Amino acid sequence: MTENRAIVGEAADKNSPSGPSPKPKKKICCACPETKRLRDECIVEHEESACTKWIEAHKLCLRSEGFNV
């Protein structure tokens, strides 16, 4: 009976997702400075609705750094 539990446990481990997303290594204010700068400059020069390309690029960068945005 103990062997069956071990086998079931191993199967569950193999089928589980790869685990939680990586923990951010930086503070969010310091992550992705290039996309942040481009996003901020665009918003200052234009309105926010004209900058969705840069906003989304910054969000994508932050997610790649482990932030949940």
PDB file of C-alpha atoms in Angstrom:
ATOM      1  CA  MET A   1       0.000   0.000   0.000  1.00  0.00           C
ATOM      2  CA  THR A   2       2.839   2.395   0.776  1.00  0.00           C
ATOM      3  CA  GLU A   3       4.336   1.733  -2.661  1.00  0.00           C
ATOM      4  CA  ASN A   4       1.072   2.750  -4.350  1.00  0.00           C
ATOM      5  CA  ARG A   5       1.058   6.077  -2.525  1.00  0.00           C
ATOM      6  CA  ALA A   6       4.631   6.773  -3.612  1.00  0.00           C
ATOM      7  CA  ILE A   7       3.815   6.005  -7.244  1.00  0.00           C
ATOM      8  CA  VAL A   8       0.694   8.192  -7.158  1.00  0.00           C
ATOM      9  CA  GLY A   9       2.714  10.997  -5.552  1.00  0.00           C
ATOM     10  CA  GLU A  10       5.379  10.769  -8.256  1.00  0.00           C
ATOM     11  CA  ALA A  11       2.738  10.907 -10.996  1.00  0.00           C
ATOM     12  CA  ALA A  12       1.156  13.961  -9.406  1.00  0.00           C
ATOM     13  CA  ASP A  13       4.539  15.694  -9.305  1.00  0.00           C
ATOM     14  CA  LYS A  14       5.175  14.997 -12.984  1.00  0.00           C
ATOM     15  CA  ASN A  15       1.722  16.253 -14.019  1.00  0.00           C
ATOM     16  CA  SER A  16       1.750  19.402 -11.915  1.00  0.00           C
ATOM     17  CA  PRO A  17       2.476  22.762 -13.532  1.00  0.00           C
ATOM     18  CA  SER A  18       6.057  23.941 -13.564  1.00  0.00           C
ATOM     19  CA  GLY A  19       5.434  25.764 -10.299  1.00  0.00           C
ATOM     20  CA  PRO A  20       4.831  29.365  -9.376  1.00  0.00           C
ATOM     21  CA  SER A  21       6.195  32.137 -11.528  1.00  0.00           C
ATOM     22  CA  PRO A  22       9.697  33.279 -10.642  1.00  0.00           C
ATOM     23  CA  LYS A  23       9.941  35.783  -7.817  1.00  0.00           C
ATOM     24  CA  PRO A  24      10.997  39.259  -8.987  1.00  0.00           C
ATOM     25  CA  LYS A  25      14.686  39.974  -8.424  1.00  0.00           C
ATOM     26  CA  LYS A  26      14.246  43.769  -8.486  1.00  0.00           C
ATOM     27  CA  LYS A  27      11.766  46.332  -7.249  1.00  0.00           C
ATOM     28  CA  ILE A  28       9.121  47.096  -9.850  1.00  0.00           C
ATOM     29  CA  CYS A  29      10.300  50.702 -10.073  1.00  0.00           C
ATOM     30  CA  CYS A  30      13.775  49.544 -11.179  1.00  0.00           C
ATOM     31  CA  ALA A  31      12.732  46.820 -13.606  1.00  0.00           C
ATOM     32  CA  CYS A  32      12.593  47.421 -17.367  1.00  0.00           C
ATOM     33  CA  PRO A  33      13.990  50.975 -17.460  1.00  0.00           C
ATOM     34  CA  GLU A  34      14.025  51.167 -21.272  1.00  0.00           C
ATOM     35  CA  THR A  35      10.361  50.294 -21.804  1.00  0.00           C
ATOM     36  CA  LYS A  36       9.424  52.431 -18.812  1.00  0.00           C
ATOM     37  CA  ARG A  37      11.213  55.461 -20.306  1.00  0.00           C
ATOM     38  CA  LEU A  38       9.587  54.971 -23.717  1.00  0.00           C
ATOM     39  CA  ARG A  39       6.156  54.526 -22.132  1.00  0.00           C
ATOM     40  CA  ASP A  40       6.525  57.613 -19.937  1.00  0.00           C
ATOM     41  CA  GLU A  41       7.834  59.826 -22.751  1.00  0.00           C
ATOM     42  CA  CYS A  42       4.977  58.780 -25.005  1.00  0.00           C
ATOM     43  CA  ILE A  43       2.356  59.510 -22.338  1.00  0.00           C
ATOM     44  CA  VAL A  44       3.857  62.964 -21.661  1.00  0.00           C
ATOM     45  CA  GLU A  45       4.019  63.891 -25.354  1.00  0.00           C
ATOM     46  CA  HIS A  46       0.743  62.268 -26.386  1.00  0.00           C
ATOM     47  CA  GLU A  47      -2.289  60.999 -24.562  1.00  0.00           C
ATOM     48  CA  GLU A  48      -2.328  57.605 -22.888  1.00  0.00           C
ATOM     49  CA  SER A  49      -4.623  56.064 -25.500  1.00  0.00           C
ATOM     50  CA  ALA A  50      -1.974  56.760 -28.177  1.00  0.00           C
ATOM     51  CA  CYS A  51       0.667  54.833 -26.228  1.00  0.00           C
ATOM     52  CA  THR A  52      -0.875  51.378 -25.846  1.00  0.00           C
ATOM     53  CA  LYS A  53       2.017  49.847 -27.815  1.00  0.00           C
ATOM     54  CA  TRP A  54       4.567  51.067 -25.241  1.00  0.00           C
ATOM     55  CA  ILE A  55       2.308  50.376 -22.260  1.00  0.00           C
ATOM     56  CA  GLU A  56       1.825  46.772 -23.352  1.00  0.00           C
ATOM     57  CA  ALA A  57       5.541  46.381 -24.109  1.00  0.00           C
ATOM     58  CA  HIS A  58       6.364  47.556 -20.574  1.00  0.00           C
ATOM     59  CA  LYS A  59       3.806  45.178 -19.045  1.00  0.00           C
ATOM     60  CA  LEU A  60       5.269  42.299 -21.045  1.00  0.00           C
ATOM     61  CA  CYS A  61       8.757  43.183 -19.844  1.00  0.00           C
ATOM     62  CA  LEU A  62       7.582  43.370 -16.223  1.00  0.00           C
ATOM     63  CA  ARG A  63       5.898  39.975 -16.520  1.00  0.00           C
ATOM     64  CA  SER A  64       9.119  38.501 -17.897  1.00  0.00           C
ATOM     65  CA  GLU A  65      10.863  39.841 -14.767  1.00  0.00           C
ATOM     66  CA  GLY A  66       8.354  37.974 -12.575  1.00  0.00           C
ATOM     67  CA  PHE A  67       5.846  40.715 -11.756  1.00  0.00           C
ATOM     68  CA  ASN A  68       2.123  40.022 -11.864  1.00  0.00           C
ATOM     69  CA  VAL A  69       0.749  43.020 -13.784  1.00  0.00           C
TER      70      VAL A  69
END
